[in-house]
Structure formats: C-alpha cells, structure tokens
Amino acid sequence: MHVNGMTIRRFATAASAARALALHLSRCLHQQPQLTLGLPTGRTPIPLYRELAVLHARNAVDFAGVSTFNLDEFVGVAGSAPESYRAFMERHLFSQVNIDPRRVHFLNGAASDAADECRRYERQIARAGGLDLLILGLGTNGHIGFNEPGAWETSPTRMVRLDHLTRHDATKDFQGEDDVPYRAITMGVGSIFKARTVYLMAWGQHKAHIVQQAIEGDISTSVPASFLQKHPNVKVILDK
Ligand code: GLP
C-alpha cells in the first residue's frame, strides 16, 4: 500500500514484521556486503535485532563488511555507561553478530564540545559514503532519532533538549525520571533525509495515533516524522 509517497507494509504482529525486515536486511547484505546502516535504539528494534541474531547464528547473515552509525545518544552519558545507547546496541545486536568493532560508530554523549562532536559525526558519515539504509523507530510524540516537535526539516546533527514525554518514556532505562538527561545529541532531520532508504518501524496500540499523524497527517514540525512524507524512499513497517 502507498500513502503520501511512502510504502506501507502491515504485518499481523510485531514479531512477524521484525522477521520480515530481518530477512530483507539479510538479502540486502548478501547483495551489498559493505552496506552502511543507520540504527535506532528503543523497545521497537529489539525484536528486529533478535531476529538478526537468530539469522546470524544460522549463518544466514554476515555483518563482517557492514558499517553502522547510531542515530543518537544522551548528553553526559559515556558509551561505557550501562544506560548509554552504545551499551544497548552492544547488548542487543553487536555482541550477537560478527560486526567489526572498528566499523561501529556512535555520537559521544560525553564529548566536551557537543557541537564539534556533531560536526565530526556528519563528516564521518559523509566519508563512509552516506547511509545506504536507515532504520527508525517513532517516539510517542512523533520524534525520529531525538528530533523532537519543533525540529526543522533541514536540521543537522546537533544537541537538543528532550521533551517531557520523551524523558518520561526513557525512565525505564534509568534509575528514575530525575536521572534521565535533559539533553541529547541526534542526527538531524536533514541528516536523516540524506539516507538513501529509510525504514520507519512502529508497533502497538499506543503508537497507532502518532503513526496515523506521521503518515496521513499534514507535514508539520509538530510531528517531525511527518517530514518523511517528502523523502523519496521510505518504507513504513507496522503491526496491525
Ligand atoms: C528514543 C530514541 C528513538 C526511538 C524512540 C522510540 O527516544 N531516541 O530513536 O525511536 O525512543 O522508543 P521505543 O521504540 O522504545 O518506543
């Protein structure tokens, strides 16, 4: 099905959607072993990463040539901290597959100069030839990466203030809401737009309303994911 220029694929369950996307990625990797991937964190990609680990265990997918760039990181959180997105990726994907650690890239949330760190990351992505394929989750307020409502269409990788709802949603990864950082660094909407193919994943009843706004609603800075309607190659992967 196509809606506002985006391809929509709907599956019975999140598990079957994740399985289909993992199989699709394994085929892409077979055709292009040196693929450059942009990757998300959050609850949404966990079944996808689990399926990729299963495929890898069966020798059905090879990550040896893959380069990865994660979307975002909390400010003030070092990659070695258990609540960092880097630690999340290690747990859920990188430790489960044969990815070369030298090809894994992150924004450093503990960098002393965030603006400099963001510019460095943009340069690193450009040097890698840009992102072939970027996978996104969707925040309950319509954010992609950490591009909160208000993010502009051409925004670069930068430091942002987190929304109240986003901090609340992130509480599960910290000791309590007070421990959730107020700021993050994220690929911008403009950086996301440079990816050649974008997959947006969302599961569960609680995301239904924001999914509808993102794909059928007006293109608006109040729902940053709605900007994806303008990207030439977006596939939306949903459960019922
Ligand atoms: C965080 C991440 C986003 C992610 C979102 C959704 O805010 N920065 O990249 O898409 O969470 O999280 P979940 O998948 O847990 O709903």
XYZ file of C-alpha atoms in Angstrom, residues 22-239:
218
model
C 15.443 -9.007 9.228
C 15.118 -11.310 6.200
C 15.004 -8.318 3.902
C 18.144 -6.870 5.528
C 19.929 -10.199 5.184
C 19.144 -10.163 1.445
C 20.401 -6.560 1.160
C 23.614 -7.578 2.950
C 24.046 -10.501 0.627
C 23.841 -8.190 -2.387
C 25.901 -5.411 -0.799
C 28.149 -6.821 1.966
C 29.661 -3.383 2.720
C 26.331 -1.748 3.481
C 26.306 1.370 5.689
C 23.442 1.177 8.169
C 21.873 3.820 10.418
C 20.420 2.197 13.538
C 17.920 3.106 16.269
C 17.558 2.163 19.906
C 14.371 1.825 21.972
C 11.956 -1.061 22.510
C 10.852 -1.121 18.860
C 14.043 -2.535 17.259
C 14.582 -5.228 19.915
C 12.640 -7.956 18.004
C 14.470 -6.960 14.805
C 17.875 -7.270 16.478
C 16.811 -10.613 17.976
C 15.838 -11.904 14.511
C 19.135 -10.703 13.031
C 20.987 -12.566 15.807
C 18.995 -15.728 15.006
C 19.799 -15.391 11.288
C 23.451 -14.850 12.120
C 23.529 -17.962 14.332
C 22.255 -19.917 11.311
C 24.987 -18.404 9.109
C 22.281 -16.663 7.096
C 23.642 -13.138 7.523
C 27.178 -11.800 7.562
C 27.981 -8.452 9.201
C 31.750 -8.544 8.561
C 31.703 -5.726 5.987
C 28.895 -3.642 7.499
C 29.405 -0.144 8.923
C 26.903 1.228 11.416
C 26.040 4.708 12.662
C 23.633 5.024 15.554
C 21.122 7.814 15.494
C 21.540 9.467 18.850
C 22.915 9.450 22.387
C 22.132 11.115 25.719
C 24.334 14.073 26.635
C 26.625 13.415 29.595
C 26.348 9.636 29.218
C 29.603 7.925 28.217
C 29.479 4.932 25.880
C 30.783 2.755 28.724
C 27.747 3.543 30.948
C 25.120 0.760 31.076
C 22.296 3.212 30.242
C 24.073 4.531 27.123
C 22.689 3.719 23.699
C 26.088 2.234 22.853
C 25.670 -0.276 25.703
C 22.129 -1.006 24.471
C 23.443 -1.789 20.984
C 26.214 -3.995 22.377
C 23.663 -5.983 24.381
C 21.016 -6.356 21.714
C 22.977 -6.595 18.470
C 26.720 -6.091 18.310
C 27.638 -8.846 20.791
C 25.317 -11.240 18.920
C 26.724 -10.867 15.388
C 30.125 -10.688 13.662
C 30.260 -6.922 13.294
C 33.742 -5.376 13.152
C 34.008 -3.002 16.163
C 36.079 -0.611 14.017
C 33.059 -0.125 11.763
C 30.673 0.734 14.610
C 30.102 4.479 15.030
C 28.404 6.492 17.741
C 27.895 10.044 18.794
C 29.844 10.508 22.012
C 27.406 11.853 24.600
C 30.276 12.677 26.932
C 32.201 14.814 24.405
C 33.360 18.121 25.936
C 32.288 20.097 22.845
C 28.931 18.762 21.604
C 28.827 20.997 18.503
C 32.239 19.774 17.459
C 31.223 16.169 18.112
C 28.131 16.595 15.893
C 30.198 18.049 13.032
C 32.702 15.203 13.397
C 29.877 12.646 13.100
C 28.419 14.262 9.961
C 31.891 14.198 8.375
C 32.369 10.553 9.358
C 29.043 9.576 7.760
C 29.930 11.514 4.605
C 33.347 9.827 4.432
C 31.620 6.430 4.683
C 29.636 7.406 1.566
C 26.388 8.269 3.403
C 23.829 5.882 4.870
C 22.530 3.262 2.458
C 19.764 2.243 4.767
C 18.493 3.957 7.903
C 16.121 2.244 10.323
C 13.987 4.438 12.568
C 11.633 3.978 15.487
C 8.940 6.525 16.294
C 8.603 8.435 19.559
C 5.118 8.712 21.045
C 5.283 12.467 20.329
C 6.285 11.881 16.680
C 10.027 12.245 17.147
C 12.583 10.431 14.969
C 16.031 9.989 16.481
C 15.750 12.709 19.099
C 14.243 15.252 16.704
C 11.501 16.480 18.986
C 8.429 18.505 17.919
C 9.756 21.825 16.654
C 12.690 20.241 14.805
C 13.097 21.806 11.384
C 13.295 19.958 8.099
C 16.935 20.636 7.290
C 18.224 20.321 10.859
C 21.760 18.887 11.076
C 23.215 16.603 13.735
C 23.035 18.701 16.883
C 22.351 18.917 20.588
C 18.649 19.064 21.539
C 16.545 19.482 24.677
C 14.369 16.477 25.374
C 10.624 16.743 25.635
C 8.901 15.968 28.933
C 7.177 12.933 27.350
C 10.446 11.621 25.883
C 12.198 11.881 29.257
C 9.258 10.149 30.878
C 9.388 7.332 28.247
C 13.146 6.966 28.861
C 12.713 6.463 32.619
C 12.728 2.675 32.164
C 16.403 2.837 31.118
C 17.497 4.903 34.131
C 17.079 4.643 37.912
C 14.253 7.162 37.828
C 12.927 10.129 35.829
C 15.264 12.539 37.667
C 18.243 10.628 36.287
C 17.168 10.951 32.639
C 19.365 13.576 30.949
C 17.677 16.780 29.774
C 19.643 16.852 26.552
C 20.765 14.526 23.786
C 22.704 14.666 20.539
C 20.977 13.338 17.462
C 21.243 13.064 13.712
C 19.038 15.871 12.422
C 16.003 15.595 10.164
C 18.261 16.868 7.356
C 20.849 14.181 8.153
C 18.108 11.521 8.166
C 16.952 12.785 4.774
C 20.350 12.077 3.240
C 19.889 8.313 3.820
C 19.113 6.557 0.541
C 16.418 4.286 2.014
C 14.555 4.803 5.290
C 12.584 2.176 7.213
C 10.235 3.508 9.881
C 9.035 0.852 12.341
C 6.233 1.165 14.893
C 4.277 -1.411 16.862
C 1.463 -1.435 19.380
C -1.828 0.290 20.018
C -0.118 3.137 21.895
C 1.680 4.193 18.667
C -1.397 3.966 16.394
C -2.407 7.616 16.719
C 1.061 9.028 16.099
C 1.626 6.614 13.175
C -1.571 7.926 11.604
C -0.419 11.533 12.083
C 3.036 10.789 10.694
C 1.879 9.104 7.505
C -1.556 10.581 6.831
C -1.399 13.894 8.660
C -0.124 17.272 7.489
C 3.611 17.654 7.111
C 4.439 19.668 10.168
C 7.248 20.421 12.551
C 4.931 19.402 15.398
C 5.229 15.775 14.166
C 8.832 15.513 12.888
C 8.218 12.019 11.444
C 5.712 13.604 9.019
C 8.681 15.144 7.146
C 9.395 11.606 5.928
C 6.442 12.026 3.528
C 8.838 14.143 1.453
C 11.641 11.559 1.354
C 11.725 9.669 -1.972
C 12.265 6.212 -0.483
C 10.525 5.469 2.825
C 9.059 2.127 3.848
C 6.854 2.020 6.919
C 6.738 -1.329 8.748
C 3.764 -1.722 11.078
C 1.808 -4.288 13.008
